[in-house]
Coordinates of C-alpha atoms and ligand atoms in Angstrom, one line a residue:
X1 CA 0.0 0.0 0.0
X2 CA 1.6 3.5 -0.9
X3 CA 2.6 5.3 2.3
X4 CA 1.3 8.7 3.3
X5 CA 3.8 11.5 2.5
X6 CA 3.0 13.9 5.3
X7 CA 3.1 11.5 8.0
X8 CA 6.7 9.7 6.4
X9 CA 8.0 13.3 7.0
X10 CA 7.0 14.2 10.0
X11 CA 8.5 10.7 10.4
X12 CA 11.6 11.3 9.4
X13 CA 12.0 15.1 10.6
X14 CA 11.3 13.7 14.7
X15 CA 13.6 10.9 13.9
X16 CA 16.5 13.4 12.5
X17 CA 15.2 15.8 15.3
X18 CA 16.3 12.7 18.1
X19 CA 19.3 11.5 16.2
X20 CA 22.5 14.2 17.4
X21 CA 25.1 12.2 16.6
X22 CA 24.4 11.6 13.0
X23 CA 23.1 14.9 12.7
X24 CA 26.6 16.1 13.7
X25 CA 28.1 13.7 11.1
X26 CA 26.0 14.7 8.6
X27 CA 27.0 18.8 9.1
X28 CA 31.1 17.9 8.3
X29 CA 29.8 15.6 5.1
X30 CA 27.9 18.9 4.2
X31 CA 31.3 20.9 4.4
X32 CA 33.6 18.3 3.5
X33 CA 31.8 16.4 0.7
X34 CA 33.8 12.9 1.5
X35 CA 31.2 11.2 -1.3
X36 CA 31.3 13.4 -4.1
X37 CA 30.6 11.6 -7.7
X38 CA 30.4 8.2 -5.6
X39 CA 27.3 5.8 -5.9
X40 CA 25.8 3.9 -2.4
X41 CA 23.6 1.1 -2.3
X42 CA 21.9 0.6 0.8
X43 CA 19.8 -3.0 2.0
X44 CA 18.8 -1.4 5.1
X45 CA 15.1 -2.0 6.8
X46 CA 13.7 0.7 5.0
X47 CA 11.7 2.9 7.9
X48 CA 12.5 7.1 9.4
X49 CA 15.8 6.5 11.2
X50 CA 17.0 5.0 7.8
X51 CA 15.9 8.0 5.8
X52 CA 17.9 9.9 8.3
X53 CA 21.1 8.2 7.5
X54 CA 20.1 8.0 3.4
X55 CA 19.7 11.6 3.4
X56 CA 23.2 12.1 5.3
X57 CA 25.4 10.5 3.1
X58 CA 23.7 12.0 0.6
X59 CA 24.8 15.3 2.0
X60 CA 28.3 14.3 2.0
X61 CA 27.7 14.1 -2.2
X62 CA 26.5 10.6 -2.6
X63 CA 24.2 9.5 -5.0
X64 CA 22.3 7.0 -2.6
X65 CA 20.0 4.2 -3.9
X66 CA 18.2 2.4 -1.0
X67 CA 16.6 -1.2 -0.9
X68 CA 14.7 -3.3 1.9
X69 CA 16.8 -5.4 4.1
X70 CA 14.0 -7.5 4.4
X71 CA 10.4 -7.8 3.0
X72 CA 8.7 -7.3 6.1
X73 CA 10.3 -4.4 7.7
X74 CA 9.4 -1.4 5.7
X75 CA 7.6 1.5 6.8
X76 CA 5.7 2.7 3.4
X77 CA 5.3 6.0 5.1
X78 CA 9.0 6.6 5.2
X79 CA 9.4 5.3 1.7
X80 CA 6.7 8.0 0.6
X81 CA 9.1 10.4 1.8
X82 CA 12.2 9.0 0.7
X83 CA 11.2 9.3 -2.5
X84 CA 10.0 13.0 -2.6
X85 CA 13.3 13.5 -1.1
X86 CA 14.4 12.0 -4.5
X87 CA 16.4 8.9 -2.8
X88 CA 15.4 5.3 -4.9
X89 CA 13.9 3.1 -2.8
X90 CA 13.1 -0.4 -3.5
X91 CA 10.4 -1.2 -0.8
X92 CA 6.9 -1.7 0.4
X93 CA 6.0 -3.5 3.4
X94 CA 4.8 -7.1 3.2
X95 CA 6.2 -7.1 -0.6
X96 CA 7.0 -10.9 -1.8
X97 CA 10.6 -12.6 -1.9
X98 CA 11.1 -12.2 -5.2
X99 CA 10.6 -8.0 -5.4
X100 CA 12.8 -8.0 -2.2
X101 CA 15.5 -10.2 -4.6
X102 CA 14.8 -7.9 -7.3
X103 CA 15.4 -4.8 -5.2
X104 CA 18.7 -5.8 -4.0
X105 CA 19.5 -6.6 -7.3
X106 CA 18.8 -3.1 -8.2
X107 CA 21.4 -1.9 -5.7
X108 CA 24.0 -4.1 -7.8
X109 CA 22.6 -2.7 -10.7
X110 CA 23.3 1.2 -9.6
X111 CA 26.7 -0.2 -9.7
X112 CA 28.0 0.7 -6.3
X113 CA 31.3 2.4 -4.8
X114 CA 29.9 1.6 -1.4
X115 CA 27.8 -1.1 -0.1
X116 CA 25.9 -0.8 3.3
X117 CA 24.3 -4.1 3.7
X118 CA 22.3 -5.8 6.5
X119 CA 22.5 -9.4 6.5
X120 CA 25.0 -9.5 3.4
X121 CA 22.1 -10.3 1.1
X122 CA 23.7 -7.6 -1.4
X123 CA 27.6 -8.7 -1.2
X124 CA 26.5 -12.0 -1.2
X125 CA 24.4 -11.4 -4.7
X126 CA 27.4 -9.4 -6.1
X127 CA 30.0 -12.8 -5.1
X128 CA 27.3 -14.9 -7.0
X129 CA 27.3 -12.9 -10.0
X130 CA 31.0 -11.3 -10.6
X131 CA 34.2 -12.0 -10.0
X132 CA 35.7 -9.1 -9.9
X133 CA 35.1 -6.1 -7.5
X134 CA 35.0 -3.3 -10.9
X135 CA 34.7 -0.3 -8.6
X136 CA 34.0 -1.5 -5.6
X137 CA 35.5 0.0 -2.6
X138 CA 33.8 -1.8 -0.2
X139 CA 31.1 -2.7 2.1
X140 CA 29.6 -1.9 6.0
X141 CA 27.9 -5.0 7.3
X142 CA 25.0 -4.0 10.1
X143 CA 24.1 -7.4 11.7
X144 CA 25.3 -10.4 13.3
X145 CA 24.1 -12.7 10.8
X146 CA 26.0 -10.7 8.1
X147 CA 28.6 -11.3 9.9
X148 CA 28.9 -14.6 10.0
X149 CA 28.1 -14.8 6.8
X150 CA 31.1 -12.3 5.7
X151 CA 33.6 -14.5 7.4
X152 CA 32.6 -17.8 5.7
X153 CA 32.9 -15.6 2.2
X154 CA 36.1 -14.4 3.9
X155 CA 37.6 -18.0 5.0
X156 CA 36.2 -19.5 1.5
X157 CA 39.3 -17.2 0.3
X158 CA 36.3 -15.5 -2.1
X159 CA 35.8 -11.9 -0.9
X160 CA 36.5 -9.6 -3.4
X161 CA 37.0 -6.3 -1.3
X162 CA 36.9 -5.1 2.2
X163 CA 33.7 -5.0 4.7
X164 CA 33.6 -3.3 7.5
X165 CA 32.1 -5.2 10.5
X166 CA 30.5 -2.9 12.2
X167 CA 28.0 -5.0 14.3
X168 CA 30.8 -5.9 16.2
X169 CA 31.9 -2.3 17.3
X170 CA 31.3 -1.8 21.1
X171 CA 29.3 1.3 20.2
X172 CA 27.1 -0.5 17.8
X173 CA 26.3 -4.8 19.8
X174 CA 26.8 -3.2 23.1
X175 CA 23.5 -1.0 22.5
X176 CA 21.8 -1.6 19.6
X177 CA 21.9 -5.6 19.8
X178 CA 21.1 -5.5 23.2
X179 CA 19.3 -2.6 24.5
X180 CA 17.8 -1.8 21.0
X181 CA 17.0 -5.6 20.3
X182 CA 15.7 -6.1 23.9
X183 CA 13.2 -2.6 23.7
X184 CA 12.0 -3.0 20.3
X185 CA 11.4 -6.9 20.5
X186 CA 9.0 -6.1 23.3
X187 CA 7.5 -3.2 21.2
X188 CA 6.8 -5.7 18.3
X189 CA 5.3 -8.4 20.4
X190 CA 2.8 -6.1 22.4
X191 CA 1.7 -4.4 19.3
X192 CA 1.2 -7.9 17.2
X193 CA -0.7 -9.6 20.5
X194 CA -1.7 -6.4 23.0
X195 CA -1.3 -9.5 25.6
X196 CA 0.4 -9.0 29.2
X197 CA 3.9 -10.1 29.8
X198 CA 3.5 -10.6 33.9
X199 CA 2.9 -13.7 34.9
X200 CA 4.1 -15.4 31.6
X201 CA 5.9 -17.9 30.6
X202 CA 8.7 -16.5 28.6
X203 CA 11.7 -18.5 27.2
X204 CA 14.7 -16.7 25.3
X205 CA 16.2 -18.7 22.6
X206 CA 20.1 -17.4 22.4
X207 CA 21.8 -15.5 25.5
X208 CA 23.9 -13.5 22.7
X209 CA 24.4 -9.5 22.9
X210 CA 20.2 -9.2 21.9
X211 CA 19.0 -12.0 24.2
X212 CA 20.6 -10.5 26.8
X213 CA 18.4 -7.4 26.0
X214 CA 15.3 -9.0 25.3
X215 CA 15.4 -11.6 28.7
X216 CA 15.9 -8.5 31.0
X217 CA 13.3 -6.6 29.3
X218 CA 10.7 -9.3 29.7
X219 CA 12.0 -9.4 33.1
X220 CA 11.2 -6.1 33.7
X221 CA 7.9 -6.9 32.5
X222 CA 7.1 -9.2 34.8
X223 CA 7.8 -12.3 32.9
X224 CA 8.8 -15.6 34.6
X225 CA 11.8 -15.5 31.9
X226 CA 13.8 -19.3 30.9
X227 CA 16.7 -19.0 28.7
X228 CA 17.9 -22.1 26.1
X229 CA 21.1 -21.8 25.1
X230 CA 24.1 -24.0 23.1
X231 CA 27.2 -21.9 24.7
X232 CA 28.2 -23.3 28.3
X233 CA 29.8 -20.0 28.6
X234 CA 26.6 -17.7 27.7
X235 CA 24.1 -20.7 29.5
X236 CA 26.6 -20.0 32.5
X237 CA 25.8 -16.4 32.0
X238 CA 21.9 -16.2 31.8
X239 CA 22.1 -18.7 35.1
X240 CA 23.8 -16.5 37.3
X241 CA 21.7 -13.4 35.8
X242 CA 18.9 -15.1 37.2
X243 CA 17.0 -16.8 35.0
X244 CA 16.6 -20.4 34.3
X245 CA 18.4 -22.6 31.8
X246 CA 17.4 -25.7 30.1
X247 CA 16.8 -27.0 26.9
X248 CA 13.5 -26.2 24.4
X249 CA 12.5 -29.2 24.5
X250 CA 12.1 -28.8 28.3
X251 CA 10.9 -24.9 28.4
X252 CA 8.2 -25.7 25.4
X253 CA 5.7 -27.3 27.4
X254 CA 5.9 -24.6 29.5
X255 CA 5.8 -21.6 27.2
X256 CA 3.5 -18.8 27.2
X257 CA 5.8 -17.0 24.9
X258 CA 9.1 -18.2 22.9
X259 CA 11.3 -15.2 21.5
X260 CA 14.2 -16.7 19.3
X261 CA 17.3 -14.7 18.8
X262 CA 20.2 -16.9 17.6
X263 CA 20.9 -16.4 14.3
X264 CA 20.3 -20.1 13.6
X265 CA 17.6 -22.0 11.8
X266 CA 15.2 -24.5 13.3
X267 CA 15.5 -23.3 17.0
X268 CA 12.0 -24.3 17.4
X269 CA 11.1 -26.9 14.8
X270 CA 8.7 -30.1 14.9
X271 CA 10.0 -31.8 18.5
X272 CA 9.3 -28.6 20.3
X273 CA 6.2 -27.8 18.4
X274 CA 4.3 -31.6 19.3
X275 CA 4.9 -31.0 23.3
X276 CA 4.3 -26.9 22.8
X277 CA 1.9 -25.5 25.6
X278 CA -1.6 -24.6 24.2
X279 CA -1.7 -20.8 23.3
X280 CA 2.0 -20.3 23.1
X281 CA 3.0 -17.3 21.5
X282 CA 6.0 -18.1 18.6
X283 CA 8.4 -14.5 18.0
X284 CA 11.3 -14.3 16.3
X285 CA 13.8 -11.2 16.7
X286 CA 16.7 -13.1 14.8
X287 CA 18.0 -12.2 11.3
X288 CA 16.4 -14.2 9.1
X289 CA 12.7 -16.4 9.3
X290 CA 14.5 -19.4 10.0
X291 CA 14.7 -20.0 13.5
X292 CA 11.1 -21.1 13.8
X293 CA 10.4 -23.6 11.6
X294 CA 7.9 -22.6 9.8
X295 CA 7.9 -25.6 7.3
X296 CA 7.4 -27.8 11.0
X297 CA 4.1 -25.6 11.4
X298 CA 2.7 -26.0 8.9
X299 CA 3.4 -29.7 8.7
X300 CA 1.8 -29.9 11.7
X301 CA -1.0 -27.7 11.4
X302 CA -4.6 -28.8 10.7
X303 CA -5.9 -25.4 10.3
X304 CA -4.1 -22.1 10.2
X305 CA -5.7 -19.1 10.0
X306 CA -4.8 -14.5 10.3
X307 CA -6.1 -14.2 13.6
X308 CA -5.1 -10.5 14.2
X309 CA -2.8 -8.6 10.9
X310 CA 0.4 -10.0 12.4
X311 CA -0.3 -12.8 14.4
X312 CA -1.7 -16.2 12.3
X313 CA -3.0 -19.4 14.5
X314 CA -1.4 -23.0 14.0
X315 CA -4.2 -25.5 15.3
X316 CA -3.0 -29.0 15.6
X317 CA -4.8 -32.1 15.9
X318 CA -5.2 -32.4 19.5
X319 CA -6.3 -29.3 19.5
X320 CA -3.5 -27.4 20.6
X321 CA -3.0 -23.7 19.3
X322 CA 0.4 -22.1 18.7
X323 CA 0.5 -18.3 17.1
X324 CA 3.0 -17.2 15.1
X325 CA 4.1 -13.3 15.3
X326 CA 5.2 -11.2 12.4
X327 CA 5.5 -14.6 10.4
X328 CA 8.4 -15.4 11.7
X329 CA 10.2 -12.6 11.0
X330 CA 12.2 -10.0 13.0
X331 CA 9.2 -9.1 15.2
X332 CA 10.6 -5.6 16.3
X333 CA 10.3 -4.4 12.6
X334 CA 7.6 -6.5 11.4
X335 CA 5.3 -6.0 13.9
X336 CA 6.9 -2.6 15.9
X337 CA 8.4 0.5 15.0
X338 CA 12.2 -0.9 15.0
X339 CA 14.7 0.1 17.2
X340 CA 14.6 3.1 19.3
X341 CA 16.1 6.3 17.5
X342 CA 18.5 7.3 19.9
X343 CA 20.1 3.6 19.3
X344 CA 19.8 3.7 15.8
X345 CA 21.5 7.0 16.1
X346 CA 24.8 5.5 17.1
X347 CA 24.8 2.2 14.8
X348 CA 24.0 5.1 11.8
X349 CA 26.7 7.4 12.6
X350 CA 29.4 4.2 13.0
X351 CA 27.3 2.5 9.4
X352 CA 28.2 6.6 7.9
X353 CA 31.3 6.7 9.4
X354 CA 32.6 3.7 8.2
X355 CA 31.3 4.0 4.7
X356 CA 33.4 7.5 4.8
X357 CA 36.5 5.2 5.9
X358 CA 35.6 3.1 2.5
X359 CA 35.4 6.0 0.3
X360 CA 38.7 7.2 1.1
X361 CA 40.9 3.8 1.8
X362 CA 38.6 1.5 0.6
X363 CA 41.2 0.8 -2.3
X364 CA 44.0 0.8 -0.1
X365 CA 42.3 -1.8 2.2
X366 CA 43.2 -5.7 2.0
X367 CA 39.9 -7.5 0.5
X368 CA 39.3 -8.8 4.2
X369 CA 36.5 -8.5 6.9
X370 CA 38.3 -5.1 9.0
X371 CA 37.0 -3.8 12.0
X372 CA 35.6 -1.0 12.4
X373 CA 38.9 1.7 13.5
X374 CA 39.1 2.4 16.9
X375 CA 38.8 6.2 16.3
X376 CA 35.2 5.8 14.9
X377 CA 33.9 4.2 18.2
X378 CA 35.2 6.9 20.4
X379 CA 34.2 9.4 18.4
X380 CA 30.9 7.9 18.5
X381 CA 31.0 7.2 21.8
X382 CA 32.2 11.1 22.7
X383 CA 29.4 12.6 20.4
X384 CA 26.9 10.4 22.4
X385 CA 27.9 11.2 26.3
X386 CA 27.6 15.0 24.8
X387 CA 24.0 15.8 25.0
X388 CA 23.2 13.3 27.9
X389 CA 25.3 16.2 29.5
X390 CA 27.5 12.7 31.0
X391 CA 31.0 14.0 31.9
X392 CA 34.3 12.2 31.9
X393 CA 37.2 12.1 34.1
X394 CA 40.5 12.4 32.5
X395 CA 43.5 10.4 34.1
X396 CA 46.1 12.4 35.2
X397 CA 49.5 11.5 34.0
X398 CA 50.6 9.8 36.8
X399 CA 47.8 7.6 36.1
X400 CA 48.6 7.0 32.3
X401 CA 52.4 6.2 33.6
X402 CA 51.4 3.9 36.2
X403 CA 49.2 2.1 33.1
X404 CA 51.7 1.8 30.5
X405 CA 54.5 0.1 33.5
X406 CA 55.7 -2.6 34.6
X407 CA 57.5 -2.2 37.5
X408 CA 54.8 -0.9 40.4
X409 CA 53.4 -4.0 42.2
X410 CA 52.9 -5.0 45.5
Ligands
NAD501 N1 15.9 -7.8 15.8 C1 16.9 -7.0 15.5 O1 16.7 -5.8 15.3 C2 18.3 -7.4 15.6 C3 19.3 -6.6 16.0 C4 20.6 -7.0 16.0 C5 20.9 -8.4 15.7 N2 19.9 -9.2 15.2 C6 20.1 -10.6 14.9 O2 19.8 -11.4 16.0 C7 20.6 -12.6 16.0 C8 21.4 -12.7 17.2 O3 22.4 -11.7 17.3 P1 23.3 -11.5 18.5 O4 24.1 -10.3 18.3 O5 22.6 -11.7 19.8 O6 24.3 -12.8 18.3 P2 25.2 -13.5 19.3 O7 26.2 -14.3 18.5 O8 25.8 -12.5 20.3 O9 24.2 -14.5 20.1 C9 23.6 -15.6 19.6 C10 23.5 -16.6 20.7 O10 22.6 -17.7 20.3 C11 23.1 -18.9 20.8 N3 22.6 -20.0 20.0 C12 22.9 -20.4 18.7 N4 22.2 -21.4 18.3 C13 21.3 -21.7 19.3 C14 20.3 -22.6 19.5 N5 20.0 -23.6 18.6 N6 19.6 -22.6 20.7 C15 19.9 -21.7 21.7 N7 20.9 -20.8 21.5 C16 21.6 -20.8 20.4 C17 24.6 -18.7 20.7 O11 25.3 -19.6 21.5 C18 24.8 -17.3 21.1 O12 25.0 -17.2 22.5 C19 21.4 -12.5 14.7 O13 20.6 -13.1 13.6 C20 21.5 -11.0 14.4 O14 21.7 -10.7 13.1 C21 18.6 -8.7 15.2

């Protein structure tokens, strides 16, 4: 359905409005120009706080072509105004796999410089398809799941040009993964269901940098939270935290709620789904729609049916009723309003920030998965403390002696 242009700006002006950091970023690329005559290609979820950073780089000189980093997440309101703005978009919400291929394939098509991707869909299409990087300078991965994905490309001895990994800066997992993740994943379930938390059941599937988030949110809800995890380390973790551990096949009977955030497939597949508790609520907040199994469902299913516009019922024979969120995909964008701004604030200003780094080294950088440089986090991290009027201590230099030595001890 076509957005509505005056509510995607008003959109997109409170988002720029709550977003400082970029908006600070934004006035040097004004002044400084750092993309001029380059083409970027975005796969972002396509909502206001990604407008923001589209309209950014654009200010720094880009010529910025978005797409949908998934075919759920869009907000058609903010694509409405993206494209007054005269940014191409390749979006609308609820839009079938094969537009979503096609729109990331338009990003190859604009024939890039940059590459901000979310989930690697795009680098992954442009490995599948060349062999050669032609003027590629490289890309800025968003997500975990890209991620993982870069570094298989990366050990496979196939990537053609540097990414920048910035899910894994501490200013990007260490907020947006987990307080981000943990807000908005509540924010999508409560608008999909408008169903209490207290007094529920809820089981966290992953005890990563978002599980973490979304467990002591539901916590804070009131939720009688369980964790499953595979990592004795990160199961160790979510014990002393608090919360129970044990395996799904264990927690499912006693689900009200299951939120998976793993970024793995099949978390909750057939087992878990013939000894799920009647009424159980299925989310996902991982990457991708593969960590329910919604083949298993639907296997299993006698009758499905839309029950509200994202929730659809699973009956099964003996009567039992599961209910799938946002069908199975990332919940906070499919069925909420994404990540708060202030959050996607930082992980902007690091994706803008980093996609500056590739327009001025990108040639000069080995075609290997780089963090992001150490001077972009603090800087983002500096620009952040600013208007929460947080001050710092500096150490004296004494202090910065006694660090760097040896010597003092006991
Ligand atoms: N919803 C969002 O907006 C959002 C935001 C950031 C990241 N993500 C995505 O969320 C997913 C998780 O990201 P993260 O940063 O927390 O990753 P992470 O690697 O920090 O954590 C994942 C955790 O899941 C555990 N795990 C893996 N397989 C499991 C299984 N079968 N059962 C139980 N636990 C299992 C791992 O041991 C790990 O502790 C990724 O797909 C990421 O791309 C989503």
């Amino acid at each position: 359905m076509p957005g509505d242009l005056e509510r995607g700006r008003q959109k997109v002006v409170w988002a720029e409005d709550h977003m400082p950091v970029l908006g600070g970023v934004r006035r040097r690329f004004e002044a400084e120009q750092p993309f001029a005559g380059l083409t970027l290609s975005l796969v972002l979820h396509v909502e206001a706080k990604t407008a923001a950073l589209a309209l950014a780089l654009r200010a720094g000189g880009a010529r910025v072509h978005l797409a949908a980093g998934n075919p759920l997440s869009t907000d058609d309101d903010a694509v409405a105004a993206l494209r007054d703005r005269g940014i191409a978009t390749h979006a609308e919400k609820g839009e079938s796999v094969a537009a979503y291929r096609d729109g990331v394939r338009a990003m190859l098509d604009a024939d890039p410089d940059v590459i901000v991707d979310d989930g690697a869909d795009l680098v992954a299409l442009v490995h599948q398809t060349r062999t050669e990087r032609g003027r590629i300078r490289g890309s800025t991965e968003e997500t975990t799941t890209g991620v993982t994905r870069l570094k298989a490309l990366e050990r496979s001895g196939k990537l053609l040009f540097p990414a920048i990994d910035v899910n894994d800066a501490a200013m990007k997992h260490l907020f947006d993964n987990r307080y981000g993740t943990g807000q908005s994943t509540i924010d999508g379930i409560l608008s999909a269901t408008n169903l209490l938390i207290a007094g529920r059941v809820c089981v966290v599937a992953g005890y990563g940098w978002c599980g973490k988030g979304v467990a002591a949110r539901l916590r804070g809800l009131g939720g009688d939270v369980i964790v499953t995890e595979i990592d004795a380390v990160r199961a160790l973790e979510a014990r002393l935290d608090g919360f129970r551990v044990m395996p799904m096949l264990d927690a499912a009977p006693q689900a009200d709620l299951i939120v998976t955030v793993t970024g793995s497939r099949d978390v909750v597949r057939a087992d878990h789904l013939r000894v799920l508790k009647d009424g159980c609520l299925l989310a996902n907040s991982g990457h991708f729609d593969v960590e329910i199994s919604k083949p298993d469902l639907e296997g299993l299913a006698i009758a499905h049916a839309r029950v509200r516009p994202q929730v659809e019922e699973y009956r099964f024979a003996d009567g039992r009723r599961a209910y799938l969120l946002g069908e199975g995909r990332l919940v906070n964008l499919a069925a909420g309003q994404g990540h708060p701004v202030e959050i996607m604030d930082l992980s902007f200003a690091l994706q803008a920030l980093s996609a500056e780094h590739l327009a001025r080294h990108g040639r000069t950088l080995a075609p290997r998965v780089h963090a992001v440089p150490e001077a972009i986090d603090r800087a983002v991290a500096e620009a952040a403390l600013a208007p929460l009027e947080v001050g710092l201590d500096r150490a004296t230099e004494e202090q910065v002696r006694y660090a760097a030595s040896w010597e003092g001890g006991t």
